[in-house]
Structures are given as C-alpha cells and as structure tokens.
CSV table of C-alpha atoms in Angstrom, one decimal:
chain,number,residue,atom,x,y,z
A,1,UNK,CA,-116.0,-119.7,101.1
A,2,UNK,CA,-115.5,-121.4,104.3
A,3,UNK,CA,-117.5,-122.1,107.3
A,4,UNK,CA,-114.8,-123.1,109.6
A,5,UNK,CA,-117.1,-122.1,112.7
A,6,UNK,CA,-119.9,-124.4,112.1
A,7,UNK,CA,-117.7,-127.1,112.6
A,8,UNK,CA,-116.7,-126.3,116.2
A,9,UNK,CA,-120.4,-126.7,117.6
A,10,UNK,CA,-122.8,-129.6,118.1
A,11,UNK,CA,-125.9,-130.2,116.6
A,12,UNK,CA,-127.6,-129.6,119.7
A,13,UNK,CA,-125.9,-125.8,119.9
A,14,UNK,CA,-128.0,-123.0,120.8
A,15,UNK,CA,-126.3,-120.0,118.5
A,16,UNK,CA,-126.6,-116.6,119.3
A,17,UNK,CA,-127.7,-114.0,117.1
A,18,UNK,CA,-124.2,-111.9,117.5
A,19,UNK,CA,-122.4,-115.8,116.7
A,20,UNK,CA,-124.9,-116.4,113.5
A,21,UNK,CA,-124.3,-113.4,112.2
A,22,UNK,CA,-120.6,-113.3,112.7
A,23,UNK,CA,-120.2,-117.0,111.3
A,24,UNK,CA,-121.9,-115.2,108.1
A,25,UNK,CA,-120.1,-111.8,108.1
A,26,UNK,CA,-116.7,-114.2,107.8
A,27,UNK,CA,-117.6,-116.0,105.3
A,28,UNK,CA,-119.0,-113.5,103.2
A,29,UNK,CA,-116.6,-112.2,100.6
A,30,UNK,CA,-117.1,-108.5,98.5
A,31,UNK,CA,-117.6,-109.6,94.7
A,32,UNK,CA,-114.9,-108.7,92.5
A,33,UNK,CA,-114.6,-105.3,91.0
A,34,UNK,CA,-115.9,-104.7,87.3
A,35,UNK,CA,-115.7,-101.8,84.9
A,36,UNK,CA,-118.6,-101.0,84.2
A,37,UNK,CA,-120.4,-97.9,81.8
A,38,UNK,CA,-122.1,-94.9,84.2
A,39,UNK,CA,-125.1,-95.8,84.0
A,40,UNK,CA,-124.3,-99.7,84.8
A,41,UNK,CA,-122.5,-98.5,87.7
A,42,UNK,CA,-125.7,-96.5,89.4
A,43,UNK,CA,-126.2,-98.5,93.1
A,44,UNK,CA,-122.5,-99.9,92.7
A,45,UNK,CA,-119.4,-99.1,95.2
A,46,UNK,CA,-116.6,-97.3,93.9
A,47,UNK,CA,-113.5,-98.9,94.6
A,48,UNK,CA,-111.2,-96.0,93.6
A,49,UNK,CA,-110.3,-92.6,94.4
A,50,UNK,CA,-111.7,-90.4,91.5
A,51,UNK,CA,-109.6,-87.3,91.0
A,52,UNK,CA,-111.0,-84.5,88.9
A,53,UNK,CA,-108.7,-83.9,85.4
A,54,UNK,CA,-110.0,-81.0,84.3
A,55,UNK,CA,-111.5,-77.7,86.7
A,56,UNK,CA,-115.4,-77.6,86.6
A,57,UNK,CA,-116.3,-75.3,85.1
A,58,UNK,CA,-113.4,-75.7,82.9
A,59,UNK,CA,-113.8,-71.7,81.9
A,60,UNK,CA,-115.4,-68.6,83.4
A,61,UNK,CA,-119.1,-68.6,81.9
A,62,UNK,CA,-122.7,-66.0,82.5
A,63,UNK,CA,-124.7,-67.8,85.2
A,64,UNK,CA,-127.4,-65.4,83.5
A,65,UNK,CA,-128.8,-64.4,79.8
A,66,UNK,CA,-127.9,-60.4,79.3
A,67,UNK,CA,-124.4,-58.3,78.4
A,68,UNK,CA,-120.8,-59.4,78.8
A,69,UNK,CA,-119.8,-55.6,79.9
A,70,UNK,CA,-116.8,-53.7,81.1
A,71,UNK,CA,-117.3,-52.4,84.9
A,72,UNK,CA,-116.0,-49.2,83.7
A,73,UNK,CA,-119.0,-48.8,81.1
A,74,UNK,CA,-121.8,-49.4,83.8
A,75,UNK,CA,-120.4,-47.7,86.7
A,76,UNK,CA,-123.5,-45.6,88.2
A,77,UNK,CA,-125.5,-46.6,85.6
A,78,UNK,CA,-129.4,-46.0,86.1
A,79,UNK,CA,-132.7,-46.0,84.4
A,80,UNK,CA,-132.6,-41.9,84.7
A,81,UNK,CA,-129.1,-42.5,83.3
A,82,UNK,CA,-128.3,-45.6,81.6
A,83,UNK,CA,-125.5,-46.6,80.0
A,84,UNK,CA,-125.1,-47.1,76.4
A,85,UNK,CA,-123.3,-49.7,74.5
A,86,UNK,CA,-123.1,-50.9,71.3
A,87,UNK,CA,-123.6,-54.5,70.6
A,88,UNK,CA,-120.5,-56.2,69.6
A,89,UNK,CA,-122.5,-59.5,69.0
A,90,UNK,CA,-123.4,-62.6,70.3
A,91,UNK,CA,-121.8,-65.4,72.7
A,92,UNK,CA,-123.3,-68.9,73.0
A,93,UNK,CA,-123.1,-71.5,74.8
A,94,UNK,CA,-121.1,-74.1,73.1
A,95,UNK,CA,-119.4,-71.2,71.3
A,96,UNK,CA,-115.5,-71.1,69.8
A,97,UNK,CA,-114.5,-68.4,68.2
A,98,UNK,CA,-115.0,-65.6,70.9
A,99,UNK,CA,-116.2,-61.8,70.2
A,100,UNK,CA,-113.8,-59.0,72.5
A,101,UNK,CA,-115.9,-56.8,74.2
A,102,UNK,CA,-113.5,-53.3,74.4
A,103,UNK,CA,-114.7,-50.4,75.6
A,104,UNK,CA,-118.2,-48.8,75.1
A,105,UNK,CA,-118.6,-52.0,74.1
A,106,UNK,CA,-121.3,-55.6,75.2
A,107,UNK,CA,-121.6,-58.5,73.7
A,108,UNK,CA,-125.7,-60.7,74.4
A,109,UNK,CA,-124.6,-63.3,76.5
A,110,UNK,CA,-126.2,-66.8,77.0
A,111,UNK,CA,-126.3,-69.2,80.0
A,112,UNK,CA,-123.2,-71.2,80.3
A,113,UNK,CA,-121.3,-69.6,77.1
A,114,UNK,CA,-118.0,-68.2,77.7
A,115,UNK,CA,-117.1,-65.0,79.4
A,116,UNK,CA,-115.6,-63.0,76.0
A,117,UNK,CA,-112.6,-61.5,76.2
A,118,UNK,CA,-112.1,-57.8,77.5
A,119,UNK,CA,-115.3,-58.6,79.3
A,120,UNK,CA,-115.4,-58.3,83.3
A,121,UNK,CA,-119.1,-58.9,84.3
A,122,UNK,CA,-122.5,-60.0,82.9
A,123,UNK,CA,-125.7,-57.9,83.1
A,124,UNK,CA,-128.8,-59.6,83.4
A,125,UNK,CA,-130.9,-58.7,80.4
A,126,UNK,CA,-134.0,-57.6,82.6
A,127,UNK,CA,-131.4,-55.2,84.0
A,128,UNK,CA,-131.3,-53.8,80.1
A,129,UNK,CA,-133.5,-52.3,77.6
A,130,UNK,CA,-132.9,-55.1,75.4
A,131,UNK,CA,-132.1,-53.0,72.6
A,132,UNK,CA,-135.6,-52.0,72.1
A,133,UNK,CA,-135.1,-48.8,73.5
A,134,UNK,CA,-138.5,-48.6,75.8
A,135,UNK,CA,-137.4,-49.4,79.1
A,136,UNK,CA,-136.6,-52.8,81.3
A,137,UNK,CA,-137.4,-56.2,79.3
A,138,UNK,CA,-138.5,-59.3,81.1
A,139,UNK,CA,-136.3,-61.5,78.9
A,140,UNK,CA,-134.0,-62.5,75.9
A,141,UNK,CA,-135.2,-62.4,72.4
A,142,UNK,CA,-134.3,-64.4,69.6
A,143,UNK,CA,-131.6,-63.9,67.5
A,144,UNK,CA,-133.7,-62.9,64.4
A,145,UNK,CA,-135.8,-60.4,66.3
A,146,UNK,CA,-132.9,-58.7,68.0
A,147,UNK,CA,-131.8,-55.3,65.9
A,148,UNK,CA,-129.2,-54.5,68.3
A,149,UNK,CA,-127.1,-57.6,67.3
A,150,UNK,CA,-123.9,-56.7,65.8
A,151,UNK,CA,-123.7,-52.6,65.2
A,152,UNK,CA,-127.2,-52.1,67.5
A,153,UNK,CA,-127.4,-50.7,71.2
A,154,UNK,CA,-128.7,-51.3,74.5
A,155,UNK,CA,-129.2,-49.4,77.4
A,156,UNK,CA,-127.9,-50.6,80.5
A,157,UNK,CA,-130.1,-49.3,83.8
A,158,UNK,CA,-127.8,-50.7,86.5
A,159,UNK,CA,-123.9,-51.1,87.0
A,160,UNK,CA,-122.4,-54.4,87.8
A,161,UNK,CA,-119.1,-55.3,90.0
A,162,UNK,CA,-116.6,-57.3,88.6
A,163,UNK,CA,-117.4,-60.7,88.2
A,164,UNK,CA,-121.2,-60.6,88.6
A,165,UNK,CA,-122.7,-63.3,87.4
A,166,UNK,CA,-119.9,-65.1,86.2
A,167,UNK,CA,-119.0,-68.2,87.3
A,168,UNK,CA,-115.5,-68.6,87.8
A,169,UNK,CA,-113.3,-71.2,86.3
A,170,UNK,CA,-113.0,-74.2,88.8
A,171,UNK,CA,-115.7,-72.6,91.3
A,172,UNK,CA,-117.2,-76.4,91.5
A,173,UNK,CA,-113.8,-78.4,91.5
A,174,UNK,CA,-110.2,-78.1,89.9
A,175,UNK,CA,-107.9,-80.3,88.9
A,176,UNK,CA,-106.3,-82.0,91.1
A,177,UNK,CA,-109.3,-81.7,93.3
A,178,UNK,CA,-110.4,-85.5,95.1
A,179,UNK,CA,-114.1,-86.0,93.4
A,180,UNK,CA,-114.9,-89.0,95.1
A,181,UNK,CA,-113.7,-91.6,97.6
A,182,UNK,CA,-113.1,-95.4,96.7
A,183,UNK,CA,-116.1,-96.4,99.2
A,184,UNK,CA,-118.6,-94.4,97.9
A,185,UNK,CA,-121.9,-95.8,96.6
A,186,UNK,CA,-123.3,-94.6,93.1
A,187,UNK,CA,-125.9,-92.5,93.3
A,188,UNK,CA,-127.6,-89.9,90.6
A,189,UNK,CA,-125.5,-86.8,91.8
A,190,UNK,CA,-122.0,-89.0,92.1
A,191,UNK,CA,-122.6,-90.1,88.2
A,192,UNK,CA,-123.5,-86.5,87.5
A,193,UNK,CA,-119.9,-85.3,88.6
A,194,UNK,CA,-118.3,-88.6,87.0
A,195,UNK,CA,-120.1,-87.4,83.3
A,196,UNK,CA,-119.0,-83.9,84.2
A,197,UNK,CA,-115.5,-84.2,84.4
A,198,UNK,CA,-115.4,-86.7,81.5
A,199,UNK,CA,-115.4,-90.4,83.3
A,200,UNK,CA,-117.3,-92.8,80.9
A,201,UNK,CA,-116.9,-95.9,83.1
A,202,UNK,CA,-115.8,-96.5,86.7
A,203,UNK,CA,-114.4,-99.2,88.5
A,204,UNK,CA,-116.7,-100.7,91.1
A,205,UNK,CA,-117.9,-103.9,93.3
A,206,UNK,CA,-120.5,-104.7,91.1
A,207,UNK,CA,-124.5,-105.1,92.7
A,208,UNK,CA,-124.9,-108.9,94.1
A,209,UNK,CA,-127.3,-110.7,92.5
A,210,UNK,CA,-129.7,-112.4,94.9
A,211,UNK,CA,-132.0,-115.4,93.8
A,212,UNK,CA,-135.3,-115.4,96.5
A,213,UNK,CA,-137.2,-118.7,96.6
A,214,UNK,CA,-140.2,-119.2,98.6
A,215,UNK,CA,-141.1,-123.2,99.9
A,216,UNK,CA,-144.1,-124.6,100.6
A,217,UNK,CA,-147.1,-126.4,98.6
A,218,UNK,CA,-149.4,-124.2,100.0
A,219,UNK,CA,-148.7,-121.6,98.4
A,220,UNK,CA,-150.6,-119.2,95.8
A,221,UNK,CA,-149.1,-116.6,93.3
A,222,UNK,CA,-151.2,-113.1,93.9
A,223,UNK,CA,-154.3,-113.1,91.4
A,224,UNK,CA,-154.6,-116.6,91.3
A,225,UNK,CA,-157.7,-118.5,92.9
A,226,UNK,CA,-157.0,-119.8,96.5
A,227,UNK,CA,-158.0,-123.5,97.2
A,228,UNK,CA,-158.6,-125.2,100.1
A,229,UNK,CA,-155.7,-124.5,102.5
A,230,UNK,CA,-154.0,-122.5,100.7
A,231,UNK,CA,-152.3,-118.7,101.0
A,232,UNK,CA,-151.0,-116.6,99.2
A,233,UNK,CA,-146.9,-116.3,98.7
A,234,UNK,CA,-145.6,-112.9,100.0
A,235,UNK,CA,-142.4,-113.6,101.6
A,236,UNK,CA,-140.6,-114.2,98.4
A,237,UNK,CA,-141.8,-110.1,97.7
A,238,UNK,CA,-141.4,-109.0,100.3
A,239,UNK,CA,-137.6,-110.6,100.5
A,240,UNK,CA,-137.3,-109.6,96.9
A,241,UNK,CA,-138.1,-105.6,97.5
A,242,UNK,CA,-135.7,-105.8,100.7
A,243,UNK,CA,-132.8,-107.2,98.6
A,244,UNK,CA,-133.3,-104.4,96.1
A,245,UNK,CA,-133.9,-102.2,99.0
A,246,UNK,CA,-130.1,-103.3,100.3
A,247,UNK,CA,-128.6,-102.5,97.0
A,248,UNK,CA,-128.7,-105.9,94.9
A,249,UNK,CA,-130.0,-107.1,91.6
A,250,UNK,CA,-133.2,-109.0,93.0
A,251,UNK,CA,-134.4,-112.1,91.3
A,252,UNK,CA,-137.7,-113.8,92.7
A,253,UNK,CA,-138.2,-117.4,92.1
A,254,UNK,CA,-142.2,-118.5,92.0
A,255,UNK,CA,-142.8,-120.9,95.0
A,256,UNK,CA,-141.8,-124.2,95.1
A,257,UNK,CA,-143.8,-126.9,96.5
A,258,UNK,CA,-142.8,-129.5,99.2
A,259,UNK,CA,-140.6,-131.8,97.1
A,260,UNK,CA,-136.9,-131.9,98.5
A,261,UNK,CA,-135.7,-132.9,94.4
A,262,UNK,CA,-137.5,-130.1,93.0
A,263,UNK,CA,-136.2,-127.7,95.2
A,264,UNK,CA,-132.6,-129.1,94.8
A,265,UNK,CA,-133.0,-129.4,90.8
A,266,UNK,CA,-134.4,-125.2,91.0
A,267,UNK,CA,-131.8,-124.1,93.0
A,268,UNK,CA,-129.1,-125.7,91.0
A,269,UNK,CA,-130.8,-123.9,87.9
A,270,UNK,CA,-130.2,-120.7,89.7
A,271,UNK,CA,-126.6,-121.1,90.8
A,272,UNK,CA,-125.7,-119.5,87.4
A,273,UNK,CA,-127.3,-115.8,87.9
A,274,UNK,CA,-126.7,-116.1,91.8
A,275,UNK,CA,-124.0,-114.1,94.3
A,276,UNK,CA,-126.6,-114.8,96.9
A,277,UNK,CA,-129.0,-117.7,97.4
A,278,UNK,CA,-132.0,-116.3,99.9
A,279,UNK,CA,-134.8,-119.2,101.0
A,280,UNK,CA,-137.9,-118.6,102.8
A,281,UNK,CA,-139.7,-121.5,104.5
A,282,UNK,CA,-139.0,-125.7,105.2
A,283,UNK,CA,-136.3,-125.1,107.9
A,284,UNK,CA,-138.1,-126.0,111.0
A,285,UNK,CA,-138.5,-129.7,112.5
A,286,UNK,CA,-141.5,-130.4,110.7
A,287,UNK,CA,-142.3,-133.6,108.6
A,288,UNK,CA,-142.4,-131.3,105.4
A,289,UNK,CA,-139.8,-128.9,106.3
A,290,UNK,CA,-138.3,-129.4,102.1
A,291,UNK,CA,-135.4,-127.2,102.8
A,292,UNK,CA,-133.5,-129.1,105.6
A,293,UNK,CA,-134.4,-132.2,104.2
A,294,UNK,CA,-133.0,-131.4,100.8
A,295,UNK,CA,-130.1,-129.2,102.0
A,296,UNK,CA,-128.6,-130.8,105.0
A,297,UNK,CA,-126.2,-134.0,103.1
A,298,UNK,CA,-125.6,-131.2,100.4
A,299,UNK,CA,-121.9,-130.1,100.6
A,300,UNK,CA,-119.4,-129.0,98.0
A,301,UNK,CA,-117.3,-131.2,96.5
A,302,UNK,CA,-113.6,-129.6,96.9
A,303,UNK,CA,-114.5,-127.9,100.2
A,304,UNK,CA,-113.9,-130.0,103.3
A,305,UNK,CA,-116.6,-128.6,105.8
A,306,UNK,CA,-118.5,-127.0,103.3
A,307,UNK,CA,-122.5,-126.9,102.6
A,308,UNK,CA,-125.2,-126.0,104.7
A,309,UNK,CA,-125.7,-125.9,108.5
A,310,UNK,CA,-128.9,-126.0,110.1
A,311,UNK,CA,-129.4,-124.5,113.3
A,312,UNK,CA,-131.2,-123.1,116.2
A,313,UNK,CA,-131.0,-119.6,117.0
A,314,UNK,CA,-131.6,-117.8,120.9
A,315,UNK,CA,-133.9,-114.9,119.3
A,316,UNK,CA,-137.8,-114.8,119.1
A,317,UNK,CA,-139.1,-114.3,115.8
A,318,UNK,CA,-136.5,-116.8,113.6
A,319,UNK,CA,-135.1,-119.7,115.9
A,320,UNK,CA,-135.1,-121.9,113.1
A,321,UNK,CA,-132.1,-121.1,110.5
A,322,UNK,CA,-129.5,-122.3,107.9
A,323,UNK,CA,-126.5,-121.1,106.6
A,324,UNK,CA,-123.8,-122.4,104.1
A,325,UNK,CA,-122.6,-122.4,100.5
A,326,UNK,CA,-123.7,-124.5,97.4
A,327,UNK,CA,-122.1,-125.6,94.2
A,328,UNK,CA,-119.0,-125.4,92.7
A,329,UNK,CA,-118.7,-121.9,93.3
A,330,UNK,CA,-119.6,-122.2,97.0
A,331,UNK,CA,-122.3,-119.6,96.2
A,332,UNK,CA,-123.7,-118.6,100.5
A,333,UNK,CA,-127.3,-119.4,101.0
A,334,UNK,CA,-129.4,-118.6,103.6
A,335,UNK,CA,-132.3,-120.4,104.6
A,336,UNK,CA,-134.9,-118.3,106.5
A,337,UNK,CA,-138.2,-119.8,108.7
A,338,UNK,CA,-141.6,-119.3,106.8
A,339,UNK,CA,-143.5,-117.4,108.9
A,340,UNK,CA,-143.6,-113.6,107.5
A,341,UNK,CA,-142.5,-112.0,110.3
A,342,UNK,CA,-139.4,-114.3,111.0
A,343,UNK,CA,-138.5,-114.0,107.6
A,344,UNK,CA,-138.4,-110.7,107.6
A,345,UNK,CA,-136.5,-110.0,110.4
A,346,UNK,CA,-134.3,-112.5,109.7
A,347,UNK,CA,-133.6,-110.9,106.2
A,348,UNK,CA,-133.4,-107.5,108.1
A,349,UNK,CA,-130.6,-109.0,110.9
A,350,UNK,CA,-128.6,-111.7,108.7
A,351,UNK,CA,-129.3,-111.0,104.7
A,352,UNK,CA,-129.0,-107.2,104.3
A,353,UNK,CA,-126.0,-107.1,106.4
A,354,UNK,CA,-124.3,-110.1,103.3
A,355,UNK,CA,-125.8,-108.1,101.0
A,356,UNK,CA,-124.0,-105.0,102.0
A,357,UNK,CA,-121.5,-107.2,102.4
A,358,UNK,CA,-120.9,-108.5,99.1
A,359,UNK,CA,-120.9,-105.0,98.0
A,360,UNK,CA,-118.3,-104.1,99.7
A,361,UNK,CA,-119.5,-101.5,102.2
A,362,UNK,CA,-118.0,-101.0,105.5
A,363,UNK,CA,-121.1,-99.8,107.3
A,364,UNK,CA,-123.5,-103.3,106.6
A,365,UNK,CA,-126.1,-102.5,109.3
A,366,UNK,CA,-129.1,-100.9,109.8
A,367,UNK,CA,-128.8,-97.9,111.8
A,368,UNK,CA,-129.5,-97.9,115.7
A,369,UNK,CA,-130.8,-95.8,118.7
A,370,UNK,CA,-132.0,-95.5,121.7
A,371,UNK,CA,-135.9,-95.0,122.4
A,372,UNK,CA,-138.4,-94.6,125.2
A,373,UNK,CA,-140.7,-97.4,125.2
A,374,UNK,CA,-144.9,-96.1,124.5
A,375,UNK,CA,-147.1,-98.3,125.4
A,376,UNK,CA,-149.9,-99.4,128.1
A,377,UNK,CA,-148.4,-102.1,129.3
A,378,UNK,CA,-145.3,-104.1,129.8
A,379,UNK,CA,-143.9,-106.1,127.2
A,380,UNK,CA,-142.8,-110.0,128.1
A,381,UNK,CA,-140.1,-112.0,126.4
A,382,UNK,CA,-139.1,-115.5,126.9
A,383,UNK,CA,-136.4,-115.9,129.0
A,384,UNK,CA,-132.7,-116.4,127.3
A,385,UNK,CA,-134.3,-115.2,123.8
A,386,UNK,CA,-133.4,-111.9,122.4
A,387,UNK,CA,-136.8,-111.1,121.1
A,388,UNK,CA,-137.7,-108.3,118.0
A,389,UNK,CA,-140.6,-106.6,117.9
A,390,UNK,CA,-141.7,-104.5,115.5
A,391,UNK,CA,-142.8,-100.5,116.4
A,392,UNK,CA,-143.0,-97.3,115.1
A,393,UNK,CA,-140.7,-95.1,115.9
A,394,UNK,CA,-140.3,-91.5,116.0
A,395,UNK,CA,-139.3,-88.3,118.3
A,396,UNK,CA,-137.1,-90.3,120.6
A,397,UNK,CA,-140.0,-92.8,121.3
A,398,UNK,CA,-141.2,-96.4,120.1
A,399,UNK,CA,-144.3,-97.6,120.0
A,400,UNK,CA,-145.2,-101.7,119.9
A,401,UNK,CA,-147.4,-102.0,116.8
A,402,UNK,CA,-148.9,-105.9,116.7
A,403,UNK,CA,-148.2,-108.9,118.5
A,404,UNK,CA,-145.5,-111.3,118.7
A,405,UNK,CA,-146.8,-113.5,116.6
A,406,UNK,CA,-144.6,-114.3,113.6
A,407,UNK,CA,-147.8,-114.4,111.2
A,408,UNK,CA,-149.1,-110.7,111.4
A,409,UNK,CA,-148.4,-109.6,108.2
A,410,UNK,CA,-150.6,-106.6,108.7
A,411,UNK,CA,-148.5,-105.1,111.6
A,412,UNK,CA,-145.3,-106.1,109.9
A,413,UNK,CA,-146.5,-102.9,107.0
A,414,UNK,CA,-146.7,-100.8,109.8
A,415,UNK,CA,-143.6,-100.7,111.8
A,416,UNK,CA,-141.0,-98.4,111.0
A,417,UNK,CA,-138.6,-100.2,113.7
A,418,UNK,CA,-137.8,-102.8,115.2
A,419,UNK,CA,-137.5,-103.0,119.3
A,420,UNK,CA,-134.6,-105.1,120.8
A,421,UNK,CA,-135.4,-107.0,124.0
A,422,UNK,CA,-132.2,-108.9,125.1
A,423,UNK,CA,-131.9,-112.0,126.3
A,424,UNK,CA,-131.8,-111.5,130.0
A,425,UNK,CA,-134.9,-109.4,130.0
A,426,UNK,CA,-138.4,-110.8,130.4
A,427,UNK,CA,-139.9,-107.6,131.4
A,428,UNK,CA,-139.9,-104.2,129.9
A,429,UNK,CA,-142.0,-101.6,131.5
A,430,UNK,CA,-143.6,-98.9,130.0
A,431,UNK,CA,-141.2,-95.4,130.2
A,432,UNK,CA,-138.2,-97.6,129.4
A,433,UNK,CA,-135.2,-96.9,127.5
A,434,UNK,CA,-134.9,-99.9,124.9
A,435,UNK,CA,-132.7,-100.5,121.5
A,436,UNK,CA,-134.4,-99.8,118.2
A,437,UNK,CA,-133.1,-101.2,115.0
A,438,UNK,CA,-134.7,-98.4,112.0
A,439,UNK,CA,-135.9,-100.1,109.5
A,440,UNK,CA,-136.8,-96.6,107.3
C-alpha cells in the first residue's frame, strides 16, 4: 500500500473531501480471489464468467401432477365426452427407467419427472377423473390408493395442445448459455443457479474483514451501569452494522480507554483477522485525543512514506481525519472523529466506498440524486465547508430532519439521506434543487 499523496502536502493542508477520498480509493487494493464453497461465497464478488455446462432443465419435465397423454387421444375431449385411457403407470420425479405412453395410452405424472416417451403433453389431474370414475378430482392420490395404476383408467374431460404443461428442455438456460458475469455479487438467487447447474465452489474476492474500535474512557458497553460522565458506546455498532451493511465480515472491538499503549498493543492484536482497520474517536486536537497521539510516529517498517496521516478535512460533520496503513502487512486504517454523527458520515463518504473497494466492485458509492429541498426555512453552511446534513428523502423531495450538530444521535435514526451543501454555498433556500446521497 502506498500513500504517495500524503507526502506532497503540508501539515497545515486543508484536504478536500473529493482529495481524501481519492488519496484512499488509490491506495485501496481488491483482496485476492479465493475458492471458496457456495455457501462461503454468499455476499462475495465473482471474478469469473460462469458459463452454464448442462441446459436447465437438462430434460423436458410436467410443470403439473396429472397424465403424460398423446394430443391425438384428448382431442375434443369433454366432461359430456371424455376421453379414456388406460393407465400405463407411473413417472416420478427422480425416475430412470421411463414407461412409453402409445396410443390410447397415459401414464400419472409427477412434478418435475420426465416427460415419458411417446408422450406429447401433460393433463392436469383436476382436468381428470382420477381414475375414480365420478367426475373432476381436486388432486393426486397416493400410489397405494390409486386402482387405475398400471392396467386401470381415467377419464380425461379436456384436450391438451402439444406441449402443455411441459417444460421444455433448456427453457431456463442451455449450454453454452453466460450464467453470470465476473463482477457479480453473490446473492441467494445467483447461488441458486450456481447449485443448479452443478457449481460446488466459485472463485471470488473474498468479504473484507473489518476490525471497528471505538476510543474514549468514557465510554459504557449497553446494559452496563453509567457512572459519572459517562455514555454509552454506539459508534462502534453503529460502524459495525454499516460495515456488514457494505458487504464485509464485521468485527467490533469493546471500547478502549484513553491510553495511547493500549490502543497500540489492541490494534496490533487485531492486525491478524483485519483487511480493514476502522477507528472511531481521539483524532481531534484535544489533550486526550489517544488515536493521533498513538498513531501519528507509527509507520511501517519497509515502506518509505508509509503509516498514518492525520488531517483536516473542508466538510462539516468530520474535519478531523486519519488515514494510512499499519503493520507489516500495510493493513489501511481509517481513523474517524467521535462524535456520532461525524462518524457516521464519515463511514458513509470514506469507509463504505474501501469496503466496496476491497471487494472488488466497480460501483463503490452510494447512489445519488437530485431533490427539492422541504423545509421552513433556509439552511446555513459555513463558508468553504461542504457540509452533510441528514434528511428524509422521498418523491423527488428532501426533508432536513435534526440539526447540525454532530451529537444527535436521535435524528441520525431518522434520515434516510443525506443533503450535500457545497462549499461555496452558505445559503440554501427553501424550493431549492440540492444533491442527496441515499443512504437506504
């Protein structure tokens, strides 16, 4: 990993969000593609083209339960005057050795078994007597209480056209046939059709795994008794959930308190089950701000350049932010602000899009769009800050929920979206056309 552009700017350089998150973006690397088993590989992007080996269905079967028949036997067939065949025996699904239906002839037919020989369409059984003799049956009975199996009859009160209810060999996909593309992420159906045509394991960028620390002395694990000054921890779940959200194998680290050798020692503990190091909290100018103080003289041994950059960001919430790599492995970390709201956005704007990243996607951001701005007054932002603030979104409109402060939690579960004021813009009037990043 390198981080060549941190080296060209000065301590005292204002980055832009489009900079920061370039400067991350090229440094970022996709992990190296594994095989891994179907199931492994659910969330993971495929980094082949899967084509199909064998036609789906790989031979004509009844999409219904009822009679493999000629069309000849059950033309104008009616319940005045049905047909009548005798009962050749049955096909199953699953089924080998296969009857041949000749004429005069049907054979009971089960969902999914092979279309017998000499047979051109399936009857649905509620289109039949059953072999009962007493008019239309609601269903299929079982083998043992079916006399018209083998040497019985059935009546048939409706003719079929060729090929009714059968589904044709290759009607899903044939051989030959492109399944999926090398890009595609792993979802439920795409490991159906990989099972279904006989892939067992798949090639594919495997899911980063992303270690989440939260800083601070302060801070509380949910259920346990607050004290004195203290709060409770939610950044490191909420960053957590948003990491699993993006795609990755989430680990969450308890808090750690305000001790730059403890947070060195856990983080080094963590290197070994990380792709992605996330940190919330201690990157401000404060006197207990653990993570710069701990992070800033750390560099990697046999990378010139390398370690982690501090640095000062012209957005509004999330000025405060680091970025580098750690370890022998140059493993990126990101250190976001504390406050809930910057952290969040920050994960949103810099940490989703390395997550995607490291995935290997090609498409790392959140989606986009234009909105008319809702609300009863104008919204201000400072001047040469490209501020976020969260909204709800919907029908073409956005609507500010909360303030700007960075501590409302509360909002934050709100807001569906997130409204983009740029930097030049101090002012935005009510019935304005503004940028939305959706967050659903």
């Amino acid at each position: 990993m390198s981080t060549a552009a941190t080296r060209t700017t000065g301590p005292d350089h204002l980055w832009t969000v489009d900079e920061h998150l370039e400067d991350i973006l090229a440094t970022v690397r996709p992990l190296e593609p594994i095989e891994l088993q179907l199931l492994d590989a659910q969330g993971c992007v495929l980094v082949e083209d899967i084509t199909v080996p064998v036609s789906l269905p790989p031979f004509d079967n009844s999409s219904m339960d009822g009679y493999a028949v000629r069309v000849t036997d059950v033309a104008g067939a009616s319940e005045e005057y049905p047909a009548v065949l005798t009962v050749v025996g049955d096909v199953a699904a699953g089924q080998a050795d296969l009857l041949h239906v000749g004429p005069g002839q049907a054979a009971r037919i089960m969902t999914g078994a092979p279309l017998p020989p000499g047979a051109e369409a399936v009857v649905p059984v509620e289109w039949t007597d059953g072999g009962l003799g007493e008019g239309p049956v609601t269903g299929m009975r079982a083998r043992s209480q079916a006399p018209e199996v083998a040497g019985g009859h059935v009546h048939v009160y409706r003719s079929a056209e060729a090929r009714a209810h059968v589904r044709a060999k290759g009607s899903d996909v044939k051989a030959g046939d492109r399944a999926l593309d090398a890009g595609t992420i792993l979802g439920p159906p795409q490991i159906a059709l990989l099972a279904a045509i006989g892939r067992g394991t798949v090639r594919v960028r495997p899911r980063p795994r992303v270690v989440v620390m939260s800083t601070g002395s302060e801070l509380v694990q949910p259920d346990e008794q607050l004290g004195p000054g203290q709060i409770y921890d939610s950044n490191s779940f909420a960053l957590t959930a948003a990491a699993r959200d993006a795609g990755a194998i989430a680990y969450r680290v308890g808090a750690v308190a305000d001790d730059a050798d403890t947070l060195r020692s856990t983080i080094e503990d963590q290197l070994v089950r990380a792709d992605l190091l996330v940190t919330t909290g201690g990157v401000s100018v404060g006197a207990y701000d653990v993570v710069k103080e701990a992070l800033s003289s750390v560099g990697d041994e046999d990378e010139e350049g390398a370690g982690i950059d501090f640095r000062r960001l012209a957005m509004q919430p999330g000025k405060p932010q680091g970025f580098g790599s750690i370890g022998p492995d140059h493993i990126p970390l990101l250190a976001l602000p504390g406050n809930p709201v910057s952290s969040y956005v920050s994960f949103e704007l810099f940490a989703r899009p390395a997550i995607r990243t490291l995935m290997g996607l090609d498409d790392v951001h959140r989606p986009r769009t234009r909105a008319t701005l809702t609300t009863d007054k104008a919204l201000t932002s400072p001047k040469g800050r490209r501020q976020f603030l969260r909204g709800t979104y919907a029908d073409g409109d956005v609507t500010p929920v909360g303030g700007a402060g960075s501590h409302l939690v509360a909002a934050l579960a709100l807001a569906d979206a997130l409204i983009v004021v740029p930097e030049d813009v101090e002012s935005v009037e009510p019935g304005t056309e503004v940028e939305v990043v959706l967050l659903g």
